[in-house]
PDB file of C-alpha atoms in Angstrom:
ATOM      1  CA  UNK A   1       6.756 -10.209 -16.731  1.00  0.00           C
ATOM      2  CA  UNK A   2       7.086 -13.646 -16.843  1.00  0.00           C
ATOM      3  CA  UNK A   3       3.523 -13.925 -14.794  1.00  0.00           C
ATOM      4  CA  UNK A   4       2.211 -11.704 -17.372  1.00  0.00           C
ATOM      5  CA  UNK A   5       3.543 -13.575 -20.457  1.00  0.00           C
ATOM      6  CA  UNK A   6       2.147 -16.710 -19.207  1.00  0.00           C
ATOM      7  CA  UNK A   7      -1.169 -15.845 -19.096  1.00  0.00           C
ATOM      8  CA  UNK A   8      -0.826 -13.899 -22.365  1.00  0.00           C
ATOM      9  CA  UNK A   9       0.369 -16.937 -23.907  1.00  0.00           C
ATOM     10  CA  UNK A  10      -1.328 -20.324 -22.312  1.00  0.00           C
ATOM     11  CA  UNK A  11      -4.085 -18.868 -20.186  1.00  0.00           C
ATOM     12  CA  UNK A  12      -5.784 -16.095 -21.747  1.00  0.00           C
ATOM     13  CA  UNK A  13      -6.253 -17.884 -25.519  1.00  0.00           C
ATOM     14  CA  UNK A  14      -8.872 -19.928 -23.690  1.00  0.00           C
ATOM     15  CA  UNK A  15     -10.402 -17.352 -21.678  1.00  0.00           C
ATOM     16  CA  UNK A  16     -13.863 -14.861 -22.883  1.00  0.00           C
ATOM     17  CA  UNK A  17     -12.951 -11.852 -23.609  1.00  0.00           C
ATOM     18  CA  UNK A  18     -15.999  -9.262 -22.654  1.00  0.00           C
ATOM     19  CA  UNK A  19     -16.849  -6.807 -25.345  1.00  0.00           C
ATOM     20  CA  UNK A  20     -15.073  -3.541 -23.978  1.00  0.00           C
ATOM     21  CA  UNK A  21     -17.568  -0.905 -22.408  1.00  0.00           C
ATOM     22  CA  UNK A  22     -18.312   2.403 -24.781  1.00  0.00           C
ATOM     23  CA  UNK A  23     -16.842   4.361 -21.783  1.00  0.00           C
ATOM     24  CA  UNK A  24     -13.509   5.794 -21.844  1.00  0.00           C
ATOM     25  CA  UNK A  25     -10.959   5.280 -18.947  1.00  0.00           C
ATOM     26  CA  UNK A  26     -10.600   8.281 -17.353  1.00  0.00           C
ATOM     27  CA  UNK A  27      -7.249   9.672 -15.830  1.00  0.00           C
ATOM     28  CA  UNK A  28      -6.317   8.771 -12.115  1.00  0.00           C
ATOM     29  CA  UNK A  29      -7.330  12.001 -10.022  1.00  0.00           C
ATOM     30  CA  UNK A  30      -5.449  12.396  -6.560  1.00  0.00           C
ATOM     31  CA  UNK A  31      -7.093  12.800  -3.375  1.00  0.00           C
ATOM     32  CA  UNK A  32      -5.667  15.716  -2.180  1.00  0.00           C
ATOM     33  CA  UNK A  33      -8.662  17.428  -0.021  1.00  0.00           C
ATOM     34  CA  UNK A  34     -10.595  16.231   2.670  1.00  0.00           C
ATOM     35  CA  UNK A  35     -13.979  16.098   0.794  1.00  0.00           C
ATOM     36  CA  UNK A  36     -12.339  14.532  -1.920  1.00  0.00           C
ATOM     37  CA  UNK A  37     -11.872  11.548   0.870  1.00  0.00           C
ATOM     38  CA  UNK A  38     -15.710  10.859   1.534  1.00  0.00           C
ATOM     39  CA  UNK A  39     -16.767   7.553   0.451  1.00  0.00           C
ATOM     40  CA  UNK A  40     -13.237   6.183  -0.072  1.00  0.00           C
ATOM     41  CA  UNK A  41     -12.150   7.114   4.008  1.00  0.00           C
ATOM     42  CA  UNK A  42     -11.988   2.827   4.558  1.00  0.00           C
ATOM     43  CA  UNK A  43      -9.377   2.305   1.740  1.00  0.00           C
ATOM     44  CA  UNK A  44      -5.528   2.889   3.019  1.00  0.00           C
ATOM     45  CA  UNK A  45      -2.284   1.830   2.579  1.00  0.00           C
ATOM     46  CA  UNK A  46      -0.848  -0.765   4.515  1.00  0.00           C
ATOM     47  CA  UNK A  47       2.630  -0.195   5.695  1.00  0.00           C
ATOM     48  CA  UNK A  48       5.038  -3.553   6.062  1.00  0.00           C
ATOM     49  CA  UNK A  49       7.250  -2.267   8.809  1.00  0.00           C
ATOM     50  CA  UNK A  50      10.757  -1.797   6.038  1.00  0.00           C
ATOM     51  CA  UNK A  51       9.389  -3.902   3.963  1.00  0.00           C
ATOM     52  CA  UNK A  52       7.513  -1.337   1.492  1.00  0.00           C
ATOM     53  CA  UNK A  53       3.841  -0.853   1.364  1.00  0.00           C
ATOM     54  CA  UNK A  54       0.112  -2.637  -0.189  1.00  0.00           C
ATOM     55  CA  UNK A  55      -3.010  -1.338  -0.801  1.00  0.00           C
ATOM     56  CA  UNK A  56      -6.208  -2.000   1.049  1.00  0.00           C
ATOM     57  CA  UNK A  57      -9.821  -2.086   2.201  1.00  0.00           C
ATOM     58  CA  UNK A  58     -11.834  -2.591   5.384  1.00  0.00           C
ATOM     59  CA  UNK A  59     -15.123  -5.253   4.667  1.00  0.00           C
ATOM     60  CA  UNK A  60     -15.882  -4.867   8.669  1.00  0.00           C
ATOM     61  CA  UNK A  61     -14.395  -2.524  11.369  1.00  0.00           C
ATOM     62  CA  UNK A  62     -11.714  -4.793  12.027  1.00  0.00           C
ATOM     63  CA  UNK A  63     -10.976  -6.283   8.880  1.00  0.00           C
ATOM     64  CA  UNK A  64      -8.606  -5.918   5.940  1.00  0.00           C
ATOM     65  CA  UNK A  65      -8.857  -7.278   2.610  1.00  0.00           C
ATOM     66  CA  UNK A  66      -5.850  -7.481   0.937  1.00  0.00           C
ATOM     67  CA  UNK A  67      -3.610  -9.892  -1.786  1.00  0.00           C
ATOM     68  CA  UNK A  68      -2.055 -12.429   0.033  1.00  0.00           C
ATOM     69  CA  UNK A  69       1.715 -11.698  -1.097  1.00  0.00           C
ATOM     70  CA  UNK A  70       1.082  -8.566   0.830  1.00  0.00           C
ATOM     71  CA  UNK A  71       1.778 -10.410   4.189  1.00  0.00           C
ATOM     72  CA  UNK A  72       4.449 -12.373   3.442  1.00  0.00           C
ATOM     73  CA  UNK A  73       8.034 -11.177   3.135  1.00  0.00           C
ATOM     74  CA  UNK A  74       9.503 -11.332  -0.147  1.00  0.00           C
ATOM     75  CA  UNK A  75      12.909 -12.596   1.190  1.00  0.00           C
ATOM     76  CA  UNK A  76      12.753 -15.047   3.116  1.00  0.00           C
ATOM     77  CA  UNK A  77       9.155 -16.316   2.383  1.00  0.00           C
ATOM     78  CA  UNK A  78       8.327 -15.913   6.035  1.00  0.00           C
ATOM     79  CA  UNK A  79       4.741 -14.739   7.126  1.00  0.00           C
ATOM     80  CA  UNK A  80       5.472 -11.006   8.252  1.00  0.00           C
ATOM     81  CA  UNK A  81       3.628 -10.669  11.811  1.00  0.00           C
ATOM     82  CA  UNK A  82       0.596  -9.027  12.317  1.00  0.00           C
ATOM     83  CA  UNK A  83       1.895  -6.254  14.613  1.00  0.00           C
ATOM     84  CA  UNK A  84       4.014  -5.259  11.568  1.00  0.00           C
ATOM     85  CA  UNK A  85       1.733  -4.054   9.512  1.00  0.00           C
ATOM     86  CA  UNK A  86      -0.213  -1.051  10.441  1.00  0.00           C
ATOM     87  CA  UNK A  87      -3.164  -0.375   7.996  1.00  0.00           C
ATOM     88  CA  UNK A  88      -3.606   3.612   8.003  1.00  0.00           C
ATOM     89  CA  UNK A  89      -7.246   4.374   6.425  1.00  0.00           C
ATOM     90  CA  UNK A  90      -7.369   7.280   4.242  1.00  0.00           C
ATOM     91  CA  UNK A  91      -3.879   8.057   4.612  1.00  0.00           C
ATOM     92  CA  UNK A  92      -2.983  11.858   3.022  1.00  0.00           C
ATOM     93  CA  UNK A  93      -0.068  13.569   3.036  1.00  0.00           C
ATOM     94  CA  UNK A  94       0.558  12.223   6.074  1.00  0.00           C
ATOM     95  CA  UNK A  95      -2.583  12.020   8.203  1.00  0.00           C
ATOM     96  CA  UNK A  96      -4.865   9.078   8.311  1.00  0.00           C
ATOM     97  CA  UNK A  97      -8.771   8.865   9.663  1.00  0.00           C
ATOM     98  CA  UNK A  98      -7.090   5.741  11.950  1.00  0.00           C
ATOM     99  CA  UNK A  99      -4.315   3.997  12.008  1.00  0.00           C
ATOM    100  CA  UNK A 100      -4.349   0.139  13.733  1.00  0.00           C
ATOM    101  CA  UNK A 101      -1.457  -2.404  13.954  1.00  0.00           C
ATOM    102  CA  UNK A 102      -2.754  -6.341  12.958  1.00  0.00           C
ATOM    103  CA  UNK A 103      -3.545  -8.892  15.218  1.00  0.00           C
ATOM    104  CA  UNK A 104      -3.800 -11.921  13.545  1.00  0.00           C
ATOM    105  CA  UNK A 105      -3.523 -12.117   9.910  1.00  0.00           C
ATOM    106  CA  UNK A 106      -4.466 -15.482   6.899  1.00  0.00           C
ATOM    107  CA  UNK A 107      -3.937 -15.379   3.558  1.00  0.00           C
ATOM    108  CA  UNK A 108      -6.135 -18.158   1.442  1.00  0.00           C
ATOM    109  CA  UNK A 109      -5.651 -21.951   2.164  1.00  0.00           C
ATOM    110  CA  UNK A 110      -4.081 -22.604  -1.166  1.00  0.00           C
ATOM    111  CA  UNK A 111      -1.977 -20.039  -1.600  1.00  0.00           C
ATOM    112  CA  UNK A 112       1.533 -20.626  -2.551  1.00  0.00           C
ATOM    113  CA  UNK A 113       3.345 -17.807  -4.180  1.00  0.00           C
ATOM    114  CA  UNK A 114       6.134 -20.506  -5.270  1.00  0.00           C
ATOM    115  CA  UNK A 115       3.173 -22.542  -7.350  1.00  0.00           C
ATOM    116  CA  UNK A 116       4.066 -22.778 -11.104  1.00  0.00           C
ATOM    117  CA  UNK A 117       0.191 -22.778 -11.381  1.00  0.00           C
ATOM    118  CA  UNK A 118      -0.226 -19.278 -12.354  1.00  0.00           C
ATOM    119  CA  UNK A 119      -3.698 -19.168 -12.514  1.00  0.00           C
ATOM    120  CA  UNK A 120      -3.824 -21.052  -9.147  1.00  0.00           C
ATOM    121  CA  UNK A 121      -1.644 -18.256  -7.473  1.00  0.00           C
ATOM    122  CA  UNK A 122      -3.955 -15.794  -9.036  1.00  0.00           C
ATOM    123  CA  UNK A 123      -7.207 -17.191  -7.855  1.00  0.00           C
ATOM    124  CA  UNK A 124      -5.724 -17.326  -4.010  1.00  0.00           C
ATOM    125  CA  UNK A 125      -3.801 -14.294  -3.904  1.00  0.00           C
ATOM    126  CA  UNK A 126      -6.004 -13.303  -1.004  1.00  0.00           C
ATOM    127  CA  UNK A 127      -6.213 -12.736   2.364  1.00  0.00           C
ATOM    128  CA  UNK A 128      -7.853 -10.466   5.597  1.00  0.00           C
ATOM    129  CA  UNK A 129      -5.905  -8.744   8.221  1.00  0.00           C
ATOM    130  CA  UNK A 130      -7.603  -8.578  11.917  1.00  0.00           C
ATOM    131  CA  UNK A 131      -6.757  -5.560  13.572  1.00  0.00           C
ATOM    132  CA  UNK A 132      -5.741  -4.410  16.695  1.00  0.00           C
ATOM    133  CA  UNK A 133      -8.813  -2.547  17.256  1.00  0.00           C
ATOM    134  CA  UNK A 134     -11.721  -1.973  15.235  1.00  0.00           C
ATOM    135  CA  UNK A 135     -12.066   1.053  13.470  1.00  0.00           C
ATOM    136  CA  UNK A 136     -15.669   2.893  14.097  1.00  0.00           C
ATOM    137  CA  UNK A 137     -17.596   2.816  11.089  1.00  0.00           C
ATOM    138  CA  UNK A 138     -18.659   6.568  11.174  1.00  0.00           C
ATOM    139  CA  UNK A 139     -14.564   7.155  10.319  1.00  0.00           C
ATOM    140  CA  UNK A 140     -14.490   4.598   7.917  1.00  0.00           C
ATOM    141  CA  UNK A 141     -17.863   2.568   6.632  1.00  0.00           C
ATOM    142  CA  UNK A 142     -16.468  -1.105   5.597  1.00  0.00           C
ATOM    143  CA  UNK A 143     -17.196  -1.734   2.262  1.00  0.00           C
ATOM    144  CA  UNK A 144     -19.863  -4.885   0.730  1.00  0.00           C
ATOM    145  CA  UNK A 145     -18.756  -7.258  -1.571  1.00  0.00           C
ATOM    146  CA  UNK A 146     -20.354  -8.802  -4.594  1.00  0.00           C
ATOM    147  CA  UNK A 147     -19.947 -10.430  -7.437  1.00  0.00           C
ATOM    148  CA  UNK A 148     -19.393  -8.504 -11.084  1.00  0.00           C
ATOM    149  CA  UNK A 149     -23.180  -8.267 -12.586  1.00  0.00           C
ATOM    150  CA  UNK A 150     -23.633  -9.020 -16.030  1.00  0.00           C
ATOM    151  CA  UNK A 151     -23.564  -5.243 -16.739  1.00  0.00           C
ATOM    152  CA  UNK A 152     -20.185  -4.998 -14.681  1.00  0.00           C
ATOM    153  CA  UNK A 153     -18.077  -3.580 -17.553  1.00  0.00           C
ATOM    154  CA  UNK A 154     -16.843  -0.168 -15.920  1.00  0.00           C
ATOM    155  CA  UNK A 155     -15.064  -0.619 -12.325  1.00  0.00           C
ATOM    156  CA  UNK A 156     -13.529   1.269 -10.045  1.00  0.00           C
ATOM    157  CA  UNK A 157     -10.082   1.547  -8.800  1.00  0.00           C
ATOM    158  CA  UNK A 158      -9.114   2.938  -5.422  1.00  0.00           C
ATOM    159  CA  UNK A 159      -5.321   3.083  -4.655  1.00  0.00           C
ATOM    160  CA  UNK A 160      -1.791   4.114  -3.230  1.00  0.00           C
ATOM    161  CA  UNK A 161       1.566   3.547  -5.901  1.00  0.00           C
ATOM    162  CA  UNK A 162       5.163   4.129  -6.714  1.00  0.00           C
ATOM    163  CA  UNK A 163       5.065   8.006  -7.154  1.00  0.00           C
ATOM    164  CA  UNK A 164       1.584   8.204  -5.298  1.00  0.00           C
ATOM    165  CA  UNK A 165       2.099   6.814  -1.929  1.00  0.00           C
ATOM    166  CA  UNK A 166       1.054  10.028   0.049  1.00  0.00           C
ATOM    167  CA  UNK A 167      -2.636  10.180  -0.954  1.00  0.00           C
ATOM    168  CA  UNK A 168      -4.997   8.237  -2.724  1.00  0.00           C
ATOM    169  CA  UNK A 169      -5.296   7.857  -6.155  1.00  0.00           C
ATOM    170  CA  UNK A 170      -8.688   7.219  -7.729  1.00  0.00           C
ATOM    171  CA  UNK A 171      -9.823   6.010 -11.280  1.00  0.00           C
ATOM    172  CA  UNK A 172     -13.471   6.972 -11.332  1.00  0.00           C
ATOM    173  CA  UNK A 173     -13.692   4.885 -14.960  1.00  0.00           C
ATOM    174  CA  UNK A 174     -11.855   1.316 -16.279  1.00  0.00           C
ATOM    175  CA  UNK A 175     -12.719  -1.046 -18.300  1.00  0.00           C
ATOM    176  CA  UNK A 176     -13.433  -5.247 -17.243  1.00  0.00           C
ATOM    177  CA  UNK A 177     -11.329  -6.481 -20.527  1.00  0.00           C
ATOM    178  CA  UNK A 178     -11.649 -10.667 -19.114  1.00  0.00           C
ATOM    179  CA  UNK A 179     -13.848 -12.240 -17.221  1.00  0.00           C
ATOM    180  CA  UNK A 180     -13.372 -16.322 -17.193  1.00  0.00           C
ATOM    181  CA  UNK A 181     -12.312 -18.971 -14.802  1.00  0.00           C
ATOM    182  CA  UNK A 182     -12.221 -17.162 -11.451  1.00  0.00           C
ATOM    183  CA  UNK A 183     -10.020 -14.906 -13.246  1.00  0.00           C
ATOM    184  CA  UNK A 184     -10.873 -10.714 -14.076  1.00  0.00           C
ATOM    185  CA  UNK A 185      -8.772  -8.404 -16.256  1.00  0.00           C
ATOM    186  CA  UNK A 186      -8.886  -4.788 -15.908  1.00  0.00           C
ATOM    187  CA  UNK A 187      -7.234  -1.512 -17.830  1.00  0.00           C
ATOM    188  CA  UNK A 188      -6.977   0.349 -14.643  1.00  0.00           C
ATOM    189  CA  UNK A 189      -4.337   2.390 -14.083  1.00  0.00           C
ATOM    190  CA  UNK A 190      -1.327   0.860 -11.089  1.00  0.00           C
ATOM    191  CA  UNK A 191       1.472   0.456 -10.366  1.00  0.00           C
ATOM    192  CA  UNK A 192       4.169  -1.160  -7.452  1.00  0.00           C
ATOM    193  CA  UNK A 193       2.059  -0.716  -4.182  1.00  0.00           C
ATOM    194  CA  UNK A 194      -1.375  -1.057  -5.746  1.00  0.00           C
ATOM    195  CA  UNK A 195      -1.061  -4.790  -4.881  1.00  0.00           C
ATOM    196  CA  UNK A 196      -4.486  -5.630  -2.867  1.00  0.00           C
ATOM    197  CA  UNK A 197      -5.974  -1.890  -3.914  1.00  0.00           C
ATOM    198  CA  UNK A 198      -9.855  -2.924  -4.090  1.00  0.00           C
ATOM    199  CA  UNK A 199     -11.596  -2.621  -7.464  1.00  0.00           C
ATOM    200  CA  UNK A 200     -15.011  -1.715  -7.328  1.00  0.00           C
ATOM    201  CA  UNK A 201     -18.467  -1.691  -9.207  1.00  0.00           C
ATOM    202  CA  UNK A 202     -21.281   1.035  -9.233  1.00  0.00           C
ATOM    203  CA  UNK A 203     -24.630  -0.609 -10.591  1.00  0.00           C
ATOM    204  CA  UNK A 204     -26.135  -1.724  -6.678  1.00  0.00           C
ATOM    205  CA  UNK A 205     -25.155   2.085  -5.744  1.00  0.00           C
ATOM    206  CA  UNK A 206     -22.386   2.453  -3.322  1.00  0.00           C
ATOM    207  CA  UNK A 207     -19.227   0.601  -4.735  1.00  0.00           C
ATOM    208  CA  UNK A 208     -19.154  -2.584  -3.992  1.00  0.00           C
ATOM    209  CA  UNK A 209     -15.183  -4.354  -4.485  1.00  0.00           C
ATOM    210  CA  UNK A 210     -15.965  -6.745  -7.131  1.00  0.00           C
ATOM    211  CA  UNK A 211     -12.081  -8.072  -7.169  1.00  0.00           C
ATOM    212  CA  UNK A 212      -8.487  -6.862  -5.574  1.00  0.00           C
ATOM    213  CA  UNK A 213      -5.707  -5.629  -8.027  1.00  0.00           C
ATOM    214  CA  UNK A 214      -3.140  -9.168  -7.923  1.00  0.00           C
ATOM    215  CA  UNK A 215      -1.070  -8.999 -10.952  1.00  0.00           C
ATOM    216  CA  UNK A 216       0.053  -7.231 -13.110  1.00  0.00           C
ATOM    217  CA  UNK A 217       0.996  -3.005 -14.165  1.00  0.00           C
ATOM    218  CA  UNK A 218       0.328   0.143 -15.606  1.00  0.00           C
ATOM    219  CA  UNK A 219      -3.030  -0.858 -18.021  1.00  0.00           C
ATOM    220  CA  UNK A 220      -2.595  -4.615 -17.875  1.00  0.00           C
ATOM    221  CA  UNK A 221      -4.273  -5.732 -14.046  1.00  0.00           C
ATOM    222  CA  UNK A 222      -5.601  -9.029 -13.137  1.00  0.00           C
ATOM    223  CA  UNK A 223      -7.288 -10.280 -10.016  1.00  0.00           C
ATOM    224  CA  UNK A 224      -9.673 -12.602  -8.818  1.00  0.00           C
ATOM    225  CA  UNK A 225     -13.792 -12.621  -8.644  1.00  0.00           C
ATOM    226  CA  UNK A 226     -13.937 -12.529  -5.281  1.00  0.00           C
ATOM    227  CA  UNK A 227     -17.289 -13.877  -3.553  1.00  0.00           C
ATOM    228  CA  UNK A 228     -16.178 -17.532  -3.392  1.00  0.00           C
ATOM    229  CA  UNK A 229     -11.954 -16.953  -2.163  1.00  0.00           C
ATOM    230  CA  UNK A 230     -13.439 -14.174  -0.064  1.00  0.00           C
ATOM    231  CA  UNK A 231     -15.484 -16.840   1.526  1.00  0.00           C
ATOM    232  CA  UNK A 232     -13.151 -19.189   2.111  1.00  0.00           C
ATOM    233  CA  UNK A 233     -11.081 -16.931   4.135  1.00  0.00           C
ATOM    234  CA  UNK A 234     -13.386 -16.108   6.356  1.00  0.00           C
ATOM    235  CA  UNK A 235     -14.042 -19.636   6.678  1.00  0.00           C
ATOM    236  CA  UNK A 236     -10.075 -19.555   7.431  1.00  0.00           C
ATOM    237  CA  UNK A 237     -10.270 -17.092   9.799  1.00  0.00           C
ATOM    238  CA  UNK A 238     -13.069 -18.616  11.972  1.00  0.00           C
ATOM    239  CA  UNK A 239     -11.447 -21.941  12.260  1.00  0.00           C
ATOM    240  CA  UNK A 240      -8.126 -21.257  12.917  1.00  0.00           C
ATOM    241  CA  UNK A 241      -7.067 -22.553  10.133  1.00  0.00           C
ATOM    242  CA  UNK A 242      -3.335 -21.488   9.154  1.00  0.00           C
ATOM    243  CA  UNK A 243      -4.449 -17.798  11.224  1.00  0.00           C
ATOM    244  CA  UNK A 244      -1.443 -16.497  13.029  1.00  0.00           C
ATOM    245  CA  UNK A 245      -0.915 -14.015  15.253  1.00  0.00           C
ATOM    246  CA  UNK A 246       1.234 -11.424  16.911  1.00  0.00           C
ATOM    247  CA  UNK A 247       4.343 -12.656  17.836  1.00  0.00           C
ATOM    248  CA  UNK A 248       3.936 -15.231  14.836  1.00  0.00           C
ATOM    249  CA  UNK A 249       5.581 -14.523  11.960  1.00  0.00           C
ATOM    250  CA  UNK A 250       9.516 -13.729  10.505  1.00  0.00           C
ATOM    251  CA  UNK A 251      10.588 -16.630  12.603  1.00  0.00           C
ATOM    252  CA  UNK A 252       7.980 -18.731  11.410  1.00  0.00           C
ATOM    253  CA  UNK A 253       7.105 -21.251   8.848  1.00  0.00           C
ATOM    254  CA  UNK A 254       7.418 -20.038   5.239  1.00  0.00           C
ATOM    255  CA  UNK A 255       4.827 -21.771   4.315  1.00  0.00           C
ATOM    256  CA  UNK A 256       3.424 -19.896   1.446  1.00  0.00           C
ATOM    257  CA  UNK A 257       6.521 -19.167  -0.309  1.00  0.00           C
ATOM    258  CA  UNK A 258       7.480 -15.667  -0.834  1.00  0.00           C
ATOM    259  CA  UNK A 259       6.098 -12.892  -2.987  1.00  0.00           C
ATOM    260  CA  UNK A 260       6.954  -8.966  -3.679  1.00  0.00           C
ATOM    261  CA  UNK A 261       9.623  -6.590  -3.463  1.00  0.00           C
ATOM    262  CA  UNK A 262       9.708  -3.407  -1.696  1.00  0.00           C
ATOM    263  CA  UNK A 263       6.934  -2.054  -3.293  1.00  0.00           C
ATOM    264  CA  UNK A 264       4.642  -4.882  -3.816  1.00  0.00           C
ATOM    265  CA  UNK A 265       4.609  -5.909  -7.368  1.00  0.00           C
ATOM    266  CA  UNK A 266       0.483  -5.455  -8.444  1.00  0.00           C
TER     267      UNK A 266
END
């Protein structure tokens, strides 16, 4: 709440606010059948090993895009290893298209869930999860990304929640309420767990995630554009650069502070 307030209060009075879209936001529909599943099979829910659960998406057979605060543990600030978090795509009611333990794991160079910059922490609250094994695209086709086009004013959201954590949820229709500074609002519909859940834009034709669900709850969600700290993780993740693997992680440096509870805070 605080989070929230502060960007209420100091950020958002000097942010655009877009013109809402003439669509409605339509209710959250659960994905209770297997054909309800097709398109949204590389989405799933990304278990922390007792430490609650995230949302997520595959951008490549092997790769996870998540919020950063997602792989670190919200006690002791620790980086949670890899082999701790399994990422189960499509999960529902208790059967997933694949299910693959990480390998190595980096959230965003300047991440630091302890910064008092709020929009700072926003703007990095990202990072990828290598797994084990690749999962074949004809289970799961990895999702593009892309920036939000100028006509970007309905999105997508894609998640698992508090009271939903079985099967998918899916808001076919929200609104894009902000768009300034690196920073996106949204009046999708989340809750605890959604953190990471990919939001995603129509107008190329398959969705494409435009952003990742960061902050915020219930009709009040913020994340990041996220072309250019999507890049720079991968840029991460090549290098080396603060990438850690299995075997790496409780034990280790905390040395991106500590962020959500047992289910992840969105």
């Amino acid at each position: 709440m605080v989070l929230l307030s502060f960007f209420r209060s100091v950020l958002l009075s000097a942010l655009l606010f877009l013109p809402l879209a003439s669509v409605a936001d339509t209710p959250l529909k659960r994905l209770t059948l297997r054909h309800d599943m097709l398109g949204w099979e590389a989405v799933g829910r990304l278990d922390r090993s007792g430490r609650g659960f995230c949302s997520g998406a595959l951008i490549a057979p092997d790769l996870v895009l998540t919020a950063a605060h997602c792989l670190i543990d919200g006690k002791s600030g620790a980086r949670i290893d890899p082999a701790g978090v399994t990422f189960r795509a499509g999960l529902r009611d208790g059967k997933a298209i694949a299910e693959r333990a990480g390998r190595r794991a980096v959230v965003h160079p300047g991440y630091d869930s302890q910064d008092r910059d709020g929009l700072r922490n926003l703007l990095t609250d990202i990072a990828l999860l290598e797994l084990s094994e690749p999962i074949p695209a004809g289970h799961a086709a990895p999702f593009a990304t892309s920036s939000l086009s100028g006509k970007g004013r309905q999105v997508t959201v894609v998640s698992y929640a508090r009271g939903r954590m079985e099967a998918l949820g899916w808001q076919r229709a929200c609104r894009t309420t902000l768009k300034a500074q690196g920073v996106l609002g949204f009046s999708c519909d989340t809750d605890f767990g959604s953190s990471g859940a990919p939001v995603f834009e129509h107008s190329s034709g398959r969705p494409r995630i435009v952003s990742i669900v960061s902050r915020g709850s219930g009709a009040e969600v913020f994340g990041m554009e996220i072309e250019r700290p999507l890049a720079e993780v991968k840029r991460a993740l090549r290098s080396g650069r603060g990438v850690w693997q299995v075997g790496e992680g409780a034990g280790g440096t905390p040395a991106t502070g500590s962020g959500g509870i047992t289910f992840i805070r969105p």
